[in-house]
mmCIF file of C-alpha atoms in Angstrom:
data_model
loop_
_atom_site.group_PDB
_atom_site.id
_atom_site.type_symbol
_atom_site.label_atom_id
_atom_site.label_comp_id
_atom_site.label_asym_id
_atom_site.label_seq_id
_atom_site.Cartn_x
_atom_site.Cartn_y
_atom_site.Cartn_z
ATOM 1 C CA UNK A 300 -1.722 -128.674 72.774
ATOM 2 C CA UNK A 301 -0.489 -131.880 74.496
ATOM 3 C CA UNK A 302 -2.088 -132.675 77.848
ATOM 4 C CA UNK A 303 -0.394 -134.803 80.508
ATOM 5 C CA UNK A 304 -2.552 -137.593 82.007
ATOM 6 C CA UNK A 305 -1.421 -138.890 85.482
ATOM 7 C CA UNK A 306 -1.193 -142.673 86.125
ATOM 8 C CA UNK A 307 -4.388 -143.857 87.949
ATOM 9 C CA UNK A 308 -4.120 -145.371 91.471
ATOM 10 C CA UNK A 309 -4.983 -149.018 92.336
ATOM 11 C CA UNK A 310 -8.174 -147.818 94.096
ATOM 12 C CA UNK A 311 -9.271 -145.964 90.961
ATOM 13 C CA UNK A 312 -8.624 -149.061 88.834
ATOM 14 C CA UNK A 313 -10.675 -151.292 91.132
ATOM 15 C CA UNK A 314 -13.481 -148.726 91.230
ATOM 16 C CA UNK A 315 -13.442 -148.491 87.460
ATOM 17 C CA UNK A 316 -13.727 -152.265 87.130
ATOM 18 C CA UNK A 317 -16.776 -152.286 89.383
ATOM 19 C CA UNK A 318 -18.435 -149.530 87.353
ATOM 20 C CA UNK A 319 -17.711 -151.418 84.148
ATOM 21 C CA UNK A 320 -19.411 -154.562 85.500
ATOM 22 C CA UNK A 321 -22.425 -152.519 86.584
ATOM 23 C CA UNK A 322 -22.681 -150.846 83.207
ATOM 24 C CA UNK A 323 -22.556 -154.212 81.459
ATOM 25 C CA UNK A 324 -25.409 -155.537 83.573
ATOM 26 C CA UNK A 325 -27.451 -152.417 83.031
ATOM 27 C CA UNK A 326 -26.790 -152.542 79.304
ATOM 28 C CA UNK A 327 -28.014 -156.139 79.091
ATOM 29 C CA UNK A 328 -31.250 -155.226 80.842
ATOM 30 C CA UNK A 329 -31.673 -152.244 78.589
ATOM 31 C CA UNK A 330 -31.234 -154.420 75.490
ATOM 32 C CA UNK A 331 -33.910 -156.823 76.684
ATOM 33 C CA UNK A 332 -36.413 -153.935 76.897
ATOM 34 C CA UNK A 333 -35.249 -152.046 73.814
ATOM 35 C CA UNK A 334 -38.443 -152.750 71.876
ATOM 36 C CA UNK A 335 -40.545 -150.812 74.358
ATOM 37 C CA UNK A 336 -38.184 -148.050 75.571
ATOM 38 C CA UNK A 337 -36.489 -146.719 72.418
ATOM 39 C CA UNK A 338 -37.409 -142.989 72.263
ATOM 40 C CA UNK A 339 -38.642 -141.452 69.028
ATOM 41 C CA UNK A 340 -36.943 -138.345 67.666
ATOM 42 C CA UNK A 341 -39.134 -135.243 67.667
ATOM 43 C CA UNK A 342 -40.382 -134.190 64.260
ATOM 44 C CA UNK A 343 -38.281 -131.378 62.784
ATOM 45 C CA UNK A 344 -39.916 -127.978 62.644
ATOM 46 C CA UNK A 345 -41.278 -127.224 59.176
ATOM 47 C CA UNK A 346 -39.357 -124.854 56.915
ATOM 48 C CA UNK A 347 -42.475 -123.864 54.996
ATOM 49 C CA UNK A 348 -46.048 -123.184 56.071
ATOM 50 C CA UNK A 349 -49.241 -122.080 54.295
ATOM 51 C CA UNK A 350 -51.174 -118.854 54.675
ATOM 52 C CA UNK A 351 -54.827 -118.365 53.734
ATOM 53 C CA UNK A 352 -55.567 -118.006 50.025
ATOM 54 C CA UNK A 353 -55.779 -114.365 49.010
ATOM 55 C CA UNK A 354 -54.129 -113.211 52.242
ATOM 56 C CA UNK A 355 -51.669 -110.817 50.514
ATOM 57 C CA UNK A 356 -48.970 -110.976 53.216
ATOM 58 C CA UNK A 357 -46.079 -108.573 53.612
ATOM 59 C CA UNK A 358 -44.993 -108.221 57.233
ATOM 60 C CA UNK A 359 -43.830 -110.870 59.706
ATOM 61 C CA UNK A 360 -42.923 -110.587 63.390
ATOM 62 C CA UNK A 361 -41.634 -113.128 65.915
ATOM 63 C CA UNK A 362 -40.985 -112.645 69.621
ATOM 64 C CA UNK A 363 -39.481 -114.888 72.279
ATOM 65 C CA UNK A 364 -41.959 -117.710 71.687
ATOM 66 C CA UNK A 365 -42.222 -119.886 68.552
ATOM 67 C CA UNK A 366 -45.086 -118.007 66.927
ATOM 68 C CA UNK A 367 -44.985 -115.923 63.765
ATOM 69 C CA UNK A 368 -47.429 -113.073 63.192
ATOM 70 C CA UNK A 369 -48.201 -111.956 59.640
ATOM 71 C CA UNK A 370 -50.273 -109.078 58.301
ATOM 72 C CA UNK A 371 -52.550 -108.791 55.284
ATOM 73 C CA UNK A 372 -52.578 -106.081 52.646
ATOM 74 C CA UNK A 373 -56.066 -107.220 51.656
ATOM 75 C CA UNK A 374 -57.960 -106.171 54.779
ATOM 76 C CA UNK A 375 -55.525 -105.677 57.665
ATOM 77 C CA UNK A 376 -56.053 -109.176 59.053
ATOM 78 C CA UNK A 377 -53.456 -110.816 61.295
ATOM 79 C CA UNK A 378 -52.507 -114.494 61.107
ATOM 80 C CA UNK A 379 -50.540 -116.455 63.708
ATOM 81 C CA UNK A 380 -48.533 -119.593 62.904
ATOM 82 C CA UNK A 381 -47.013 -122.048 65.371
ATOM 83 C CA UNK A 382 -43.464 -122.507 64.047
ATOM 84 C CA UNK A 383 -43.227 -125.954 65.641
ATOM 85 C CA UNK A 384 -46.065 -127.388 63.567
ATOM 86 C CA UNK A 385 -46.731 -124.910 60.732
ATOM 87 C CA UNK A 386 -50.376 -124.727 61.790
ATOM 88 C CA UNK A 387 -52.006 -121.332 62.097
ATOM 89 C CA UNK A 388 -55.189 -119.356 62.537
ATOM 90 C CA UNK A 389 -56.653 -115.931 61.938
ATOM 91 C CA UNK A 390 -55.946 -113.805 65.005
ATOM 92 C CA UNK A 391 -57.652 -110.622 63.808
ATOM 93 C CA UNK A 392 -60.203 -110.687 60.996
ATOM 94 C CA UNK A 393 -59.408 -107.224 59.661
ATOM 95 C CA UNK A 394 -61.959 -104.941 58.094
ATOM 96 C CA UNK A 395 -62.837 -102.694 55.198
ATOM 97 C CA UNK A 396 -60.181 -100.069 54.557
ATOM 98 C CA UNK A 397 -57.607 -101.646 56.870
ATOM 99 C CA UNK A 398 -54.131 -102.819 55.905
ATOM 100 C CA UNK A 399 -51.291 -104.504 57.796
ATOM 101 C CA UNK A 400 -47.831 -104.131 56.293
ATOM 102 C CA UNK A 401 -44.772 -104.031 58.600
ATOM 103 C CA UNK A 402 -45.092 -105.676 62.034
ATOM 104 C CA UNK A 403 -43.056 -105.808 65.253
ATOM 105 C CA UNK A 404 -43.845 -107.705 68.471
ATOM 106 C CA UNK A 405 -42.839 -106.178 71.799
ATOM 107 C CA UNK A 406 -41.879 -108.047 74.983
ATOM 108 C CA UNK A 407 -45.150 -106.997 76.654
ATOM 109 C CA UNK A 408 -47.245 -108.719 73.986
ATOM 110 C CA UNK A 409 -48.177 -105.612 72.019
ATOM 111 C CA UNK A 410 -47.999 -106.003 68.259
ATOM 112 C CA UNK A 411 -47.215 -102.788 66.360
ATOM 113 C CA UNK A 412 -48.647 -102.652 62.845
ATOM 114 C CA UNK A 413 -47.861 -100.258 60.002
ATOM 115 C CA UNK A 414 -51.206 -99.610 58.366
ATOM 116 C CA UNK A 415 -50.205 -97.932 55.074
ATOM 117 C CA UNK A 416 -52.779 -95.127 54.791
ATOM 118 C CA UNK A 417 -51.314 -92.784 57.397
ATOM 119 C CA UNK A 418 -52.258 -95.104 60.266
ATOM 120 C CA UNK A 419 -50.494 -97.350 62.773
ATOM 121 C CA UNK A 420 -52.231 -99.796 65.101
ATOM 122 C CA UNK A 421 -51.328 -101.718 68.236
ATOM 123 C CA UNK A 422 -52.872 -105.135 68.871
ATOM 124 C CA UNK A 423 -52.907 -107.562 71.753
ATOM 125 C CA UNK A 424 -50.900 -110.465 70.316
ATOM 126 C CA UNK A 425 -52.791 -112.998 72.410
ATOM 127 C CA UNK A 426 -56.328 -112.038 71.447
ATOM 128 C CA UNK A 427 -55.787 -109.969 68.286
ATOM 129 C CA UNK A 428 -57.842 -107.147 69.800
ATOM 130 C CA UNK A 429 -57.038 -103.626 68.627
ATOM 131 C CA UNK A 430 -55.597 -101.784 71.607
ATOM 132 C CA UNK A 431 -55.257 -98.411 69.866
ATOM 133 C CA UNK A 432 -54.974 -96.725 66.495
ATOM 134 C CA UNK A 433 -52.565 -93.887 65.801
ATOM 135 C CA UNK A 434 -53.142 -91.363 63.026
ATOM 136 C CA UNK A 435 -49.520 -90.645 62.119
ATOM 137 C CA UNK A 436 -50.327 -88.370 59.185
ATOM 138 C CA UNK A 437 -53.062 -87.737 56.648
ATOM 139 C CA UNK A 438 -53.885 -90.666 54.377
ATOM 140 C CA UNK A 439 -53.362 -89.039 50.983
ATOM 141 C CA UNK A 440 -49.809 -89.060 49.677
ATOM 142 C CA UNK A 441 -48.431 -91.321 52.404
ATOM 143 C CA UNK A 442 -47.562 -95.001 52.763
ATOM 144 C CA UNK A 443 -46.788 -96.126 56.329
ATOM 145 C CA UNK A 444 -44.696 -99.143 55.445
ATOM 146 C CA UNK A 445 -42.575 -100.638 58.222
ATOM 147 C CA UNK A 446 -41.854 -100.365 61.942
ATOM 148 C CA UNK A 447 -39.091 -101.065 64.448
ATOM 149 C CA UNK A 448 -38.855 -100.792 68.224
ATOM 150 C CA UNK A 449 -36.025 -98.733 69.701
ATOM 151 C CA UNK A 450 -35.779 -97.284 73.166
ATOM 152 C CA UNK A 451 -39.156 -96.135 74.403
ATOM 153 C CA UNK A 452 -40.700 -95.659 70.944
ATOM 154 C CA UNK A 453 -41.960 -97.524 67.926
ATOM 155 C CA UNK A 454 -40.631 -95.942 64.720
ATOM 156 C CA UNK A 455 -42.486 -96.074 61.390
ATOM 157 C CA UNK A 456 -41.324 -95.358 57.843
ATOM 158 C CA UNK A 457 -43.288 -93.499 55.182
ATOM 159 C CA UNK A 458 -42.430 -94.642 51.676
ATOM 160 C CA UNK A 459 -44.000 -91.592 50.060
ATOM 161 C CA UNK A 460 -42.761 -88.793 52.315
ATOM 162 C CA UNK A 461 -39.363 -87.797 53.722
ATOM 163 C CA UNK A 462 -40.232 -88.396 57.371
ATOM 164 C CA UNK A 463 -40.294 -90.999 60.125
ATOM 165 C CA UNK A 464 -42.975 -91.186 62.811
ATOM 166 C CA UNK A 465 -42.697 -92.387 66.403
ATOM 167 C CA UNK A 466 -45.224 -93.346 69.054
ATOM 168 C CA UNK A 467 -44.512 -94.261 72.694
ATOM 169 C CA UNK A 468 -44.198 -97.961 73.457
ATOM 170 C CA UNK A 469 -46.146 -99.790 76.145
ATOM 171 C CA UNK A 470 -49.723 -100.456 77.126
ATOM 172 C CA UNK A 471 -49.991 -97.304 79.217
ATOM 173 C CA UNK A 472 -48.960 -95.205 76.214
ATOM 174 C CA UNK A 473 -51.550 -96.963 74.049
ATOM 175 C CA UNK A 474 -54.471 -96.063 76.286
ATOM 176 C CA UNK A 475 -56.973 -94.008 74.291
ATOM 177 C CA UNK A 476 -56.963 -90.289 74.948
ATOM 178 C CA UNK A 477 -59.965 -89.383 72.868
ATOM 179 C CA UNK A 478 -62.712 -91.217 71.036
ATOM 180 C CA UNK A 479 -63.425 -88.317 68.734
ATOM 181 C CA UNK A 480 -60.687 -89.208 66.261
ATOM 182 C CA UNK A 481 -61.120 -92.987 66.130
ATOM 183 C CA UNK A 482 -60.200 -94.442 62.759
ATOM 184 C CA UNK A 483 -63.133 -95.997 60.922
ATOM 185 C CA UNK A 484 -63.093 -99.776 60.825
ATOM 186 C CA UNK A 485 -60.441 -100.112 63.519
ATOM 187 C CA UNK A 486 -62.622 -102.177 65.811
ATOM 188 C CA UNK A 487 -62.530 -101.624 69.557
ATOM 189 C CA UNK A 488 -59.374 -99.530 69.558
ATOM 190 C CA UNK A 489 -59.468 -95.761 69.626
ATOM 191 C CA UNK A 490 -57.071 -93.108 68.509
ATOM 192 C CA UNK A 491 -54.216 -92.494 70.932
ATOM 193 C CA UNK A 492 -54.124 -88.774 70.216
ATOM 194 C CA UNK A 493 -52.033 -86.642 67.872
ATOM 195 C CA UNK A 494 -49.886 -85.464 70.773
ATOM 196 C CA UNK A 495 -48.445 -88.965 71.135
ATOM 197 C CA UNK A 496 -47.013 -88.923 67.597
ATOM 198 C CA UNK A 497 -43.569 -87.487 66.867
ATOM 199 C CA UNK A 498 -42.728 -86.577 63.260
ATOM 200 C CA UNK A 499 -39.041 -86.618 62.323
ATOM 201 C CA UNK A 500 -38.322 -85.034 58.905
ATOM 202 C CA UNK A 501 -35.427 -86.653 57.030
ATOM 203 C CA UNK A 502 -32.634 -84.244 56.071
ATOM 204 C CA UNK A 503 -28.915 -84.437 55.273
ATOM 205 C CA UNK A 504 -28.077 -86.851 52.458
ATOM 206 C CA UNK A 505 -31.705 -87.889 52.046
ATOM 207 C CA UNK A 506 -33.301 -86.855 48.721
ATOM 208 C CA UNK A 507 -36.902 -87.919 48.228
ATOM 209 C CA UNK A 508 -37.588 -89.467 44.814
ATOM 210 C CA UNK A 509 -41.121 -88.716 43.561
ATOM 211 C CA UNK A 510 -43.637 -91.392 42.523
ATOM 212 C CA UNK A 511 -41.693 -94.389 43.863
ATOM 213 C CA UNK A 512 -41.284 -96.097 47.226
ATOM 214 C CA UNK A 513 -38.450 -94.467 49.162
ATOM 215 C CA UNK A 514 -38.086 -95.337 52.878
ATOM 216 C CA UNK A 515 -39.030 -98.940 53.513
ATOM 217 C CA UNK A 516 -37.416 -101.283 56.067
ATOM 218 C CA UNK A 517 -36.105 -99.868 59.341
ATOM 219 C CA UNK A 518 -33.993 -101.164 62.228
ATOM 220 C CA UNK A 519 -31.944 -99.726 65.084
ATOM 221 C CA UNK A 520 -28.161 -99.467 64.928
ATOM 222 C CA UNK A 521 -26.137 -101.884 67.108
ATOM 223 C CA UNK A 522 -25.453 -99.156 69.684
ATOM 224 C CA UNK A 523 -29.147 -98.191 69.846
ATOM 225 C CA UNK A 524 -28.401 -94.532 69.166
ATOM 226 C CA UNK A 525 -29.683 -94.235 65.595
ATOM 227 C CA UNK A 526 -31.843 -95.889 62.967
ATOM 228 C CA UNK A 527 -30.942 -97.604 59.712
ATOM 229 C CA UNK A 528 -33.427 -97.122 56.872
ATOM 230 C CA UNK A 529 -33.358 -98.727 53.448
ATOM 231 C CA UNK A 530 -34.409 -96.611 50.493
ATOM 232 C CA UNK A 531 -35.924 -99.078 48.017
ATOM 233 C CA UNK A 532 -35.388 -96.826 45.003
ATOM 234 C CA UNK A 533 -32.578 -96.531 43.994
ATOM 235 C CA UNK A 534 -31.392 -98.995 46.654
ATOM 236 C CA UNK A 535 -29.489 -97.194 49.435
ATOM 237 C CA UNK A 536 -28.967 -97.519 53.200
ATOM 238 C CA UNK A 537 -29.045 -94.530 55.551
ATOM 239 C CA UNK A 538 -28.160 -93.926 59.173
ATOM 240 C CA UNK A 539 -30.664 -91.523 60.744
ATOM 241 C CA UNK A 540 -29.982 -89.359 63.795
ATOM 242 C CA UNK A 541 -32.856 -89.825 66.257
ATOM 243 C CA UNK A 542 -32.693 -86.242 67.500
ATOM 244 C CA UNK A 543 -32.262 -84.245 64.299
ATOM 245 C CA UNK A 544 -33.405 -86.543 61.487
ATOM 246 C CA UNK A 545 -30.107 -86.008 59.682
ATOM 247 C CA UNK A 546 -29.660 -88.979 57.333
ATOM 248 C CA UNK A 547 -26.150 -90.086 56.393
ATOM 249 C CA UNK A 548 -25.820 -92.423 53.445
ATOM 250 C CA UNK A 549 -24.089 -95.657 54.477
ATOM 251 C CA UNK A 550 -21.165 -96.612 52.247
ATOM 252 C CA UNK A 551 -21.615 -100.039 50.673
ATOM 253 C CA UNK A 552 -18.539 -102.204 50.153
ATOM 254 C CA UNK A 553 -18.810 -105.182 47.818
ATOM 255 C CA UNK A 554 -22.204 -104.128 46.486
ATOM 256 C CA UNK A 555 -23.255 -101.212 44.311
ATOM 257 C CA UNK A 556 -26.748 -100.937 45.777
ATOM 258 C CA UNK A 557 -29.579 -102.722 47.577
ATOM 259 C CA UNK A 558 -32.234 -102.072 44.951
ATOM 260 C CA UNK A 559 -35.687 -103.372 45.885
ATOM 261 C CA UNK A 560 -34.554 -103.336 49.503
ATOM 262 C CA UNK A 561 -37.570 -104.114 51.678
ATOM 263 C CA UNK A 562 -37.356 -105.603 55.157
ATOM 264 C CA UNK A 563 -34.294 -105.181 57.375
ATOM 265 C CA UNK A 564 -33.206 -107.493 60.172
ATOM 266 C CA UNK A 565 -30.099 -107.090 62.314
ATOM 267 C CA UNK A 566 -28.217 -109.504 64.587
ATOM 268 C CA UNK A 567 -25.369 -107.668 66.300
ATOM 269 C CA UNK A 568 -23.424 -105.968 63.517
ATOM 270 C CA UNK A 569 -24.797 -108.308 60.848
ATOM 271 C CA UNK A 570 -27.491 -106.652 58.743
ATOM 272 C CA UNK A 571 -29.848 -108.680 56.559
ATOM 273 C CA UNK A 572 -31.462 -106.774 53.673
ATOM 274 C CA UNK A 573 -34.394 -108.477 51.945
ATOM 275 C CA UNK A 574 -34.428 -107.488 48.254
ATOM 276 C CA UNK A 575 -37.920 -108.517 47.318
ATOM 277 C CA UNK A 576 -38.143 -108.783 43.520
ATOM 278 C CA UNK A 577 -34.578 -110.105 43.328
ATOM 279 C CA UNK A 578 -35.565 -113.053 45.568
ATOM 280 C CA UNK A 579 -32.433 -112.350 47.557
ATOM 281 C CA UNK A 580 -31.196 -111.540 51.051
ATOM 282 C CA UNK A 581 -27.946 -109.564 51.116
ATOM 283 C CA UNK A 582 -25.868 -109.974 54.274
ATOM 284 C CA UNK A 583 -23.708 -107.044 55.395
ATOM 285 C CA UNK A 584 -21.256 -106.434 58.232
ATOM 286 C CA UNK A 585 -21.604 -102.995 59.791
ATOM 287 C CA UNK A 586 -18.559 -101.120 61.031
ATOM 288 C CA UNK A 587 -18.499 -99.739 64.582
ATOM 289 C CA UNK A 588 -20.192 -96.487 63.607
ATOM 290 C CA UNK A 589 -22.716 -98.019 61.209
ATOM 291 C CA UNK A 590 -21.378 -95.780 58.461
ATOM 292 C CA UNK A 591 -20.055 -98.597 56.265
ATOM 293 C CA UNK A 592 -21.723 -101.890 55.330
ATOM 294 C CA UNK A 593 -19.549 -104.611 53.794
ATOM 295 C CA UNK A 594 -21.222 -107.397 51.840
ATOM 296 C CA UNK A 595 -20.281 -110.767 53.349
ATOM 297 C CA UNK A 596 -22.690 -113.043 51.481
ATOM 298 C CA UNK A 597 -26.139 -113.569 50.039
ATOM 299 C CA UNK A 598 -28.990 -115.958 50.781
ATOM 300 C CA UNK A 599 -31.375 -117.221 48.138
ATOM 301 C CA UNK A 600 -33.736 -120.165 47.904
ATOM 302 C CA UNK A 601 -35.852 -121.664 45.097
ATOM 303 C CA UNK A 602 -38.896 -121.245 47.346
ATOM 304 C CA UNK A 603 -38.510 -117.453 47.418
ATOM 305 C CA UNK A 604 -41.364 -115.770 45.521
ATOM 306 C CA UNK A 605 -40.844 -112.067 46.179
ATOM 307 C CA UNK A 606 -40.121 -112.240 49.929
ATOM 308 C CA UNK A 607 -40.651 -108.927 51.657
ATOM 309 C CA UNK A 608 -39.723 -108.969 55.338
ATOM 310 C CA UNK A 609 -37.898 -111.293 57.719
ATOM 311 C CA UNK A 610 -37.944 -112.253 61.386
ATOM 312 C CA UNK A 611 -35.719 -114.593 63.354
ATOM 313 C CA UNK A 612 -36.290 -117.518 65.682
ATOM 314 C CA UNK A 613 -33.323 -119.622 66.768
ATOM 315 C CA UNK A 614 -30.947 -120.181 63.889
ATOM 316 C CA UNK A 615 -33.527 -119.467 61.205
ATOM 317 C CA UNK A 616 -34.857 -116.462 59.328
ATOM 318 C CA UNK A 617 -38.550 -116.665 58.489
ATOM 319 C CA UNK A 618 -39.930 -114.737 55.513
ATOM 320 C CA UNK A 619 -43.294 -114.274 53.828
ATOM 321 C CA UNK A 620 -43.675 -114.489 50.060
ATOM 322 C CA UNK A 621 -45.703 -111.508 48.859
ATOM 323 C CA UNK A 622 -45.760 -112.815 45.260
ATOM 324 C CA UNK A 623 -46.027 -109.316 43.777
ATOM 325 C CA UNK A 624 -45.412 -110.729 40.278
ATOM 326 C CA UNK A 625 -48.356 -113.147 40.548
ATOM 327 C CA UNK A 626 -52.086 -112.361 40.330
ATOM 328 C CA UNK A 627 -53.247 -110.811 43.607
ATOM 329 C CA UNK A 628 -56.663 -112.463 43.753
ATOM 330 C CA UNK A 629 -58.737 -114.135 46.493
ATOM 331 C CA UNK A 630 -57.635 -117.490 45.049
ATOM 332 C CA UNK A 631 -53.881 -116.787 45.003
ATOM 333 C CA UNK A 632 -51.953 -119.045 47.377
ATOM 334 C CA UNK A 633 -49.374 -117.671 49.807
ATOM 335 C CA UNK A 634 -46.862 -119.082 52.241
ATOM 336 C CA UNK A 635 -43.981 -118.438 54.586
ATOM 337 C CA UNK A 636 -40.555 -120.046 54.372
ATOM 338 C CA UNK A 637 -37.543 -120.456 56.637
ATOM 339 C CA UNK A 638 -33.839 -120.439 55.795
ATOM 340 C CA UNK A 639 -30.925 -121.301 58.052
ATOM 341 C CA UNK A 640 -28.516 -118.641 59.247
#
């Protein structure tokens, strides 16, 4: 497009000349003091940061501030890293029999933790203190794997049973109702009561495969009316009705499956599926009804070493390397990495 520029007036020309002379004088003074006033560029944020040896990470959560929270499969510990510096510290020391797998951070500072053996916990993200524990189901035959926040509830997947579980969000909802059922080793928190837990059996297209991990990552649909769940084996995506539990298999376009699908992250109608042992993130575009997902690209990186879950800050996705194919010992090193979106 061509833009017309009007001829400037004599007053404007004279004013411009005066400004030019002033700028020249200012520039000369600035040059004389350049040695002492030149600003230094801030150091770029690191794209990789260490975790404690033997930490066995899997989940990662980031809120509105530049801090990443990661959970340990070894003992349920929580670690917090400052994304600006890569420096971190243990926020919650964990304990015998505890695990921390999927994590989500709420706007009120509560950190929701999937605890694997039938248990979910909420923590204060500032202090690490256990606010409450939630016995979602019995421990045997269940694997509480991941969590997402949607509406007034936190929703958890169970990789070994055809059901989702929900607990109310918020500090008032996490107030203990009874000390009688407190989970051993959970610290100061107490059980929030079985009445607070909603169990949503999965029906419809969902067929539970025995002896493998089924439901894994979970995220809300763009319209907030349903959930998307990845089924790690054989690698499928499902849209789940929040009221009935009816699961509709999402049609994949451009990909045959999402095998080893683990963490899910969504930005608008863009869905990121972390495929752990493939060291790959598949990027899909969801249609308006979240019934079709079209592959638009993939993200990989030589630093990936079985990444499991992802969280976003700014224009980056941050992931933790679970290193499932490496020895899981107290001496094994672990880290988190960032990739650009």
